[in-house]
């Protein structure tokens, strides 16, 4: 599958989740039916064949989750869900949010200042005419 097609399919599954889930359910049902027909050709009844296929393949929910988790869209969706949860938790505790933001700002600022000082004093090359001798 080409990269552009993979991206287009992924974006479609992110923004049209219900339709993609419906198509996945139809595909899994069709597969279950085809596997049951194969078992019925071996002499099983329809009920026995469906039961045998379900025992071999596992539950449909497990299969759906395996298919959904095998693509990059699930990573993006999980990150988006985690970011929304983090934003809700930070809105719920404004005191903690203020302390966390202040701590991050001070840490980043201190690291920047120390690196700038070390860069100016120690890391820049000294203006020496012959540094190898």
Coordinates of N, CA and C in Angstrom, one line a residue:
X1 N 0.9 -1.2 0.0 CA 0.0 0.0 0.0 C 0.9 1.2 0.0
X2 N 0.6 2.2 -0.8 CA 1.4 3.4 -0.9 C 1.2 4.2 0.3
X3 N 2.2 5.1 0.5 CA 2.1 6.0 1.7 C 0.9 6.9 1.7
X4 N 0.6 7.5 0.6 CA -0.5 8.4 0.5 C -1.9 7.7 0.7
X5 N -2.0 6.5 0.2 CA -3.2 5.7 0.4 C -3.3 5.3 1.9
X6 N -2.2 4.9 2.5 CA -2.2 4.6 3.9 C -2.6 5.8 4.8
X7 N -2.1 7.0 4.5 CA -2.5 8.2 5.2 C -4.0 8.5 5.0
X8 N -4.4 8.4 3.7 CA -5.8 8.7 3.4 C -6.8 7.7 4.2
X9 N -6.4 6.4 4.2 CA -7.2 5.4 4.9 C -7.2 5.7 6.4
X10 N -6.1 6.1 6.9 CA -6.0 6.3 8.3 C -6.8 7.6 8.7
X11 N -6.7 8.6 7.9 CA -7.5 9.8 8.2 C -9.0 9.5 8.1
X12 N -9.4 8.7 7.2 CA -10.8 8.3 7.0 C -11.2 7.5 8.3
X13 N -10.4 6.6 8.8 CA -10.8 5.9 10.0 C -10.8 6.7 11.2
X14 N -10.0 7.8 11.2 CA -10.1 8.7 12.4 C -11.3 9.6 12.4
X15 N -11.8 10.1 11.2 CA -12.9 11.0 11.2 C -14.2 10.4 10.9
X16 N -14.2 9.1 10.4 CA -15.5 8.4 10.1 C -15.5 7.1 10.8
X17 N -15.3 7.2 12.1 CA -15.1 6.0 12.9 C -16.3 5.0 12.9
X18 N -17.5 5.6 12.9 CA -18.7 4.7 12.9 C -18.8 3.9 11.6
X19 N -18.5 4.6 10.5 CA -18.6 3.9 9.2 C -17.5 2.8 9.1
X20 N -16.3 3.1 9.5 CA -15.2 2.2 9.4 C -15.5 1.0 10.3
X21 N -16.1 1.2 11.5 CA -16.5 0.1 12.4 C -17.6 -0.7 11.8
X22 N -18.5 -0.1 11.2 CA -19.6 -0.9 10.5 C -19.0 -1.8 9.4
X23 N -18.1 -1.2 8.6 CA -17.5 -2.0 7.5 C -16.6 -3.1 8.1
X24 N -15.9 -2.9 9.2 CA -15.2 -3.9 9.8 C -16.1 -5.0 10.4
X25 N -17.2 -4.7 11.0 CA -18.1 -5.7 11.4 C -18.7 -6.5 10.3
X26 N -19.0 -5.9 9.1 CA -19.5 -6.6 8.0 C -18.4 -7.5 7.4
X27 N -17.2 -7.1 7.4 CA -16.1 -7.9 6.9 C -15.9 -9.1 7.8
X28 N -15.9 -8.9 9.1 CA -15.7 -10.0 10.1 C -16.8 -11.0 10.0
X29 N -18.0 -10.5 9.9 CA -19.2 -11.4 9.7 C -19.1 -12.2 8.5
X30 N -18.7 -11.6 7.4 CA -18.6 -12.3 6.1 C -17.5 -13.4 6.3
X31 N -16.4 -13.1 6.9 CA -15.3 -14.1 7.1 C -15.8 -15.2 8.0
X32 N -16.6 -14.9 9.0 CA -17.1 -15.9 9.9 C -18.1 -16.8 9.1
X33 N -18.9 -16.2 8.3 CA -19.8 -17.0 7.5 C -19.1 -17.9 6.5
X34 N -18.0 -17.4 5.8 CA -17.3 -18.2 4.9 C -16.6 -19.4 5.6
X35 N -16.0 -19.1 6.8 CA -15.4 -20.2 7.5 C -16.4 -21.2 8.0
X36 N -17.6 -20.8 8.3 CA -18.7 -21.7 8.7 C -19.1 -22.6 7.5
X37 N -19.2 -22.0 6.3 CA -19.5 -22.7 5.1 C -18.5 -23.8 4.9
X38 N -17.2 -23.5 5.1 CA -16.2 -24.5 4.9 C -16.3 -25.6 5.9
X39 N -16.7 -25.3 7.1 CA -16.9 -26.4 8.1 C -18.2 -27.2 7.8
X40 N -19.2 -26.6 7.2 CA -20.4 -27.3 6.9 C -20.1 -28.2 5.7
X41 N -19.2 -27.9 4.8 CA -18.8 -28.8 3.7 C -18.2 -30.1 4.3
X42 N -17.6 -30.0 5.5 CA -17.0 -31.2 6.1 C -18.0 -32.0 6.9
X43 N -19.3 -31.6 6.9 CA -20.4 -32.4 7.4 C -20.9 -31.9 8.8
X44 N -20.5 -30.7 9.2 CA -21.1 -30.2 10.4 C -22.4 -29.5 10.2
X45 N -23.2 -29.4 11.2 CA -24.4 -28.6 11.1 C -24.0 -27.1 11.1
X46 N -24.9 -26.2 10.8 CA -24.6 -24.8 10.8 C -24.3 -24.3 12.2
X47 N -25.0 -24.7 13.2 CA -24.8 -24.3 14.5 C -23.4 -24.8 15.0
X48 N -23.1 -26.1 14.7 CA -21.8 -26.6 15.1 C -20.6 -25.9 14.4
X49 N -20.9 -25.6 13.1 CA -19.8 -24.9 12.3 C -19.5 -23.5 12.9
X50 N -20.6 -22.8 13.2 CA -20.4 -21.4 13.7 C -19.7 -21.5 15.1
X51 N -20.1 -22.5 15.9 CA -19.4 -22.6 17.2 C -18.0 -23.0 17.0
X52 N -17.6 -23.9 16.1 CA -16.3 -24.3 15.9 C -15.4 -23.1 15.4
X53 N -16.0 -22.3 14.5 CA -15.2 -21.2 14.0 C -15.0 -20.2 15.1
X54 N -16.0 -19.9 15.9 CA -15.8 -19.0 17.0 C -14.8 -19.5 18.0
X55 N -14.8 -20.8 18.3 CA -13.8 -21.3 19.2 C -12.3 -21.2 18.6
X56 N -12.2 -21.4 17.3 CA -10.9 -21.3 16.7 C -10.4 -19.9 16.6
X57 N -11.3 -19.0 16.2 CA -10.9 -17.6 16.0 C -11.0 -16.7 17.2
X58 N -11.7 -17.1 18.2 CA -11.8 -16.2 19.4 C -13.1 -15.4 19.2
X59 N -13.3 -14.5 20.1 CA -14.5 -13.7 20.1 C -14.3 -12.6 19.0
X60 N -15.5 -12.1 18.5 CA -15.4 -11.0 17.5 C -14.9 -9.7 18.1
X61 N -15.2 -9.5 19.4 CA -14.6 -8.3 20.0 C -13.1 -8.3 20.1
X62 N -12.5 -9.4 20.4 CA -11.1 -9.5 20.4 C -10.5 -9.3 19.1
X63 N -11.1 -9.9 18.1 CA -10.6 -9.7 16.7 C -10.7 -8.3 16.3
X64 N -11.8 -7.6 16.6 CA -12.0 -6.2 16.3 C -10.9 -5.4 16.9
X65 N -10.6 -5.6 18.2 CA -9.5 -4.9 18.9 C -8.2 -5.1 18.3
X66 N -7.9 -6.3 17.9 CA -6.6 -6.6 17.3 C -6.5 -5.9 15.9
X67 N -7.5 -5.9 15.1 CA -7.5 -5.2 13.9 C -7.3 -3.7 14.1
X68 N -8.1 -3.1 15.0 CA -8.0 -1.7 15.3 C -6.6 -1.3 15.8
X69 N -6.0 -2.1 16.7 CA -4.8 -1.7 17.3 C -3.6 -1.9 16.4
X70 N -3.8 -2.5 15.2 CA -2.6 -2.8 14.3 C -2.3 -1.7 13.4
X71 N -2.9 -0.5 13.5 CA -2.6 0.5 12.6 C -2.2 1.8 13.4
X72 N -1.6 2.7 12.6 CA -1.1 4.0 13.2 C -2.2 4.8 13.8
X73 N -3.4 4.7 13.2 CA -4.5 5.5 13.7 C -4.8 5.3 15.1
X74 N -4.7 4.1 15.6 CA -5.0 3.8 17.0 C -4.0 4.5 17.9
X75 N -2.7 4.7 17.5 CA -1.8 5.5 18.3 C -2.2 6.9 18.4
X76 N -2.6 7.5 17.2 CA -3.0 8.9 17.2 C -4.3 9.1 18.0
X77 N -5.2 8.1 17.9 CA -6.5 8.2 18.7 C -6.2 8.1 20.2
X78 N -5.3 7.2 20.6 CA -5.0 7.1 22.0 C -4.2 8.3 22.5
X79 N -3.3 8.9 21.7 CA -2.7 10.2 22.2 C -3.7 11.3 22.3
X80 N -4.6 11.4 21.4 CA -5.6 12.5 21.5 C -6.5 12.3 22.7
X81 N -6.9 11.0 23.0 CA -7.7 10.7 24.1 C -6.9 11.0 25.4
X82 N -5.6 10.7 25.5 CA -4.8 11.0 26.6 C -4.6 12.5 26.8
X83 N -4.5 13.3 25.7 CA -4.4 14.7 25.9 C -5.6 15.4 26.4
X84 N -6.8 14.9 25.9 CA -8.1 15.4 26.4 C -8.2 15.1 27.9
X85 N -7.8 13.9 28.3 CA -7.9 13.5 29.7 C -7.0 14.4 30.6
X86 N -5.8 14.6 30.1 CA -4.9 15.5 30.8 C -5.4 16.9 30.9
X87 N -6.0 17.4 29.9 CA -6.5 18.8 29.9 C -7.7 18.8 30.9
X88 N -8.5 17.8 31.0 CA -9.6 17.8 32.0 C -9.1 17.8 33.4
X89 N -8.0 17.0 33.6 CA -7.5 16.9 35.0 C -6.8 18.2 35.4
X90 N -6.1 18.8 34.4 CA -5.5 20.1 34.7 C -6.5 21.2 35.0
X91 N -7.6 21.2 34.3 CA -8.7 22.1 34.5 C -9.3 21.9 35.9
X92 N -9.4 20.6 36.3 CA -10.0 20.3 37.6 C -9.2 20.8 38.8
X93 N -7.8 20.8 38.6 CA -6.9 21.2 39.7 C -6.1 22.4 39.3
X94 N -6.6 23.7 39.4 CA -5.9 24.8 38.9 C -4.6 25.1 39.7
X95 N -4.7 24.8 41.0 CA -3.5 25.1 41.8 C -2.3 24.2 41.4
X96 N -2.6 22.9 41.2 CA -1.5 22.0 40.7 C -1.0 22.4 39.3
X97 N -2.0 22.9 38.5 CA -1.6 23.3 37.1 C -0.7 24.5 37.2
X98 N -1.0 25.5 38.1 CA -0.1 26.6 38.2 C 1.3 26.2 38.7
X99 N 1.4 25.4 39.7 CA 2.7 24.9 40.2 C 3.4 24.2 39.1
X100 N 2.8 23.3 38.4 CA 3.4 22.5 37.4 C 4.0 23.4 36.2
X101 N 3.2 24.4 35.8 CA 3.6 25.3 34.7 C 4.8 26.1 35.2
X102 N 4.7 26.6 36.4 CA 5.8 27.5 37.0 C 7.1 26.6 37.1
X103 N 6.9 25.4 37.6 CA 8.1 24.6 37.7 C 8.8 24.3 36.4
X104 N 7.9 24.0 35.4 CA 8.5 23.7 34.1 C 9.2 25.0 33.5
X105 N 8.5 26.2 33.7 CA 9.1 27.4 33.2 C 10.4 27.7 33.8
X106 N 10.5 27.6 35.2 CA 11.8 27.8 35.9 C 12.8 26.8 35.5
X107 N 12.5 25.5 35.3 CA 13.5 24.5 34.9 C 14.0 24.8 33.5
X108 N 13.1 25.1 32.6 CA 13.5 25.4 31.2 C 14.4 26.6 31.1
X109 N 14.0 27.7 31.9 CA 14.7 28.9 31.9 C 16.1 28.7 32.5
X110 N 16.2 28.0 33.6 CA 17.5 27.8 34.2 C 18.4 27.0 33.3
X111 N 17.9 25.9 32.7 CA 18.7 25.1 31.8 C 19.2 26.0 30.6
X112 N 18.4 26.8 30.1 CA 18.8 27.7 29.0 C 19.8 28.7 29.4
X113 N 19.7 29.3 30.6 CA 20.7 30.2 31.1 C 22.0 29.5 31.3
X114 N 22.0 28.4 31.9 CA 23.3 27.7 32.2 C 23.9 27.2 30.9
X115 N 23.2 26.7 30.0 CA 23.8 26.3 28.7 C 24.4 27.5 28.0
X116 N 23.6 28.6 28.0 CA 24.1 29.8 27.3 C 25.4 30.3 27.9
X117 N 25.5 30.2 29.2 CA 26.8 30.6 29.9 C 27.9 29.7 29.6
X118 N 27.7 28.4 29.7 CA 28.7 27.4 29.4 C 29.1 27.5 27.9
X119 N 28.2 27.7 27.0 CA 28.5 27.8 25.6 C 29.4 29.0 25.4
X120 N 29.1 30.1 26.0 CA 29.9 31.3 25.8 C 31.3 31.2 26.4
X121 N 31.4 30.6 27.6 CA 32.6 30.5 28.3 C 33.5 29.3 27.9
X122 N 32.9 28.1 27.8 CA 33.8 26.9 27.6 C 33.7 26.3 26.3
X123 N 32.5 26.3 25.6 CA 32.3 25.5 24.4 C 32.8 26.1 23.1
X124 N 32.7 27.4 23.1 CA 33.2 28.1 21.9 C 34.7 28.0 21.8
X125 N 35.1 27.9 20.5 CA 36.6 27.8 20.3 C 37.3 29.1 20.7
X126 N 38.4 28.9 21.3 CA 39.2 30.1 21.7 C 39.9 30.6 20.4
X127 N 40.1 31.9 20.3 CA 40.8 32.5 19.2 C 42.3 32.3 19.3
X128 N 42.8 31.1 19.0 CA 44.2 30.8 19.1 C 44.7 30.7 17.7
X129 N 45.9 31.2 17.4 CA 46.4 31.2 16.0 C 46.7 29.8 15.6
X130 N 47.4 28.9 16.5 CA 47.8 27.6 16.1 C 47.3 26.6 17.3
X131 N 46.1 26.1 17.2 CA 45.5 25.4 18.3 C 46.2 24.0 18.4
X132 N 46.8 23.4 17.4 CA 47.4 22.1 17.4 C 48.7 22.1 18.1
X133 N 49.5 23.2 18.2 CA 50.8 23.1 18.8 C 50.8 23.5 20.3

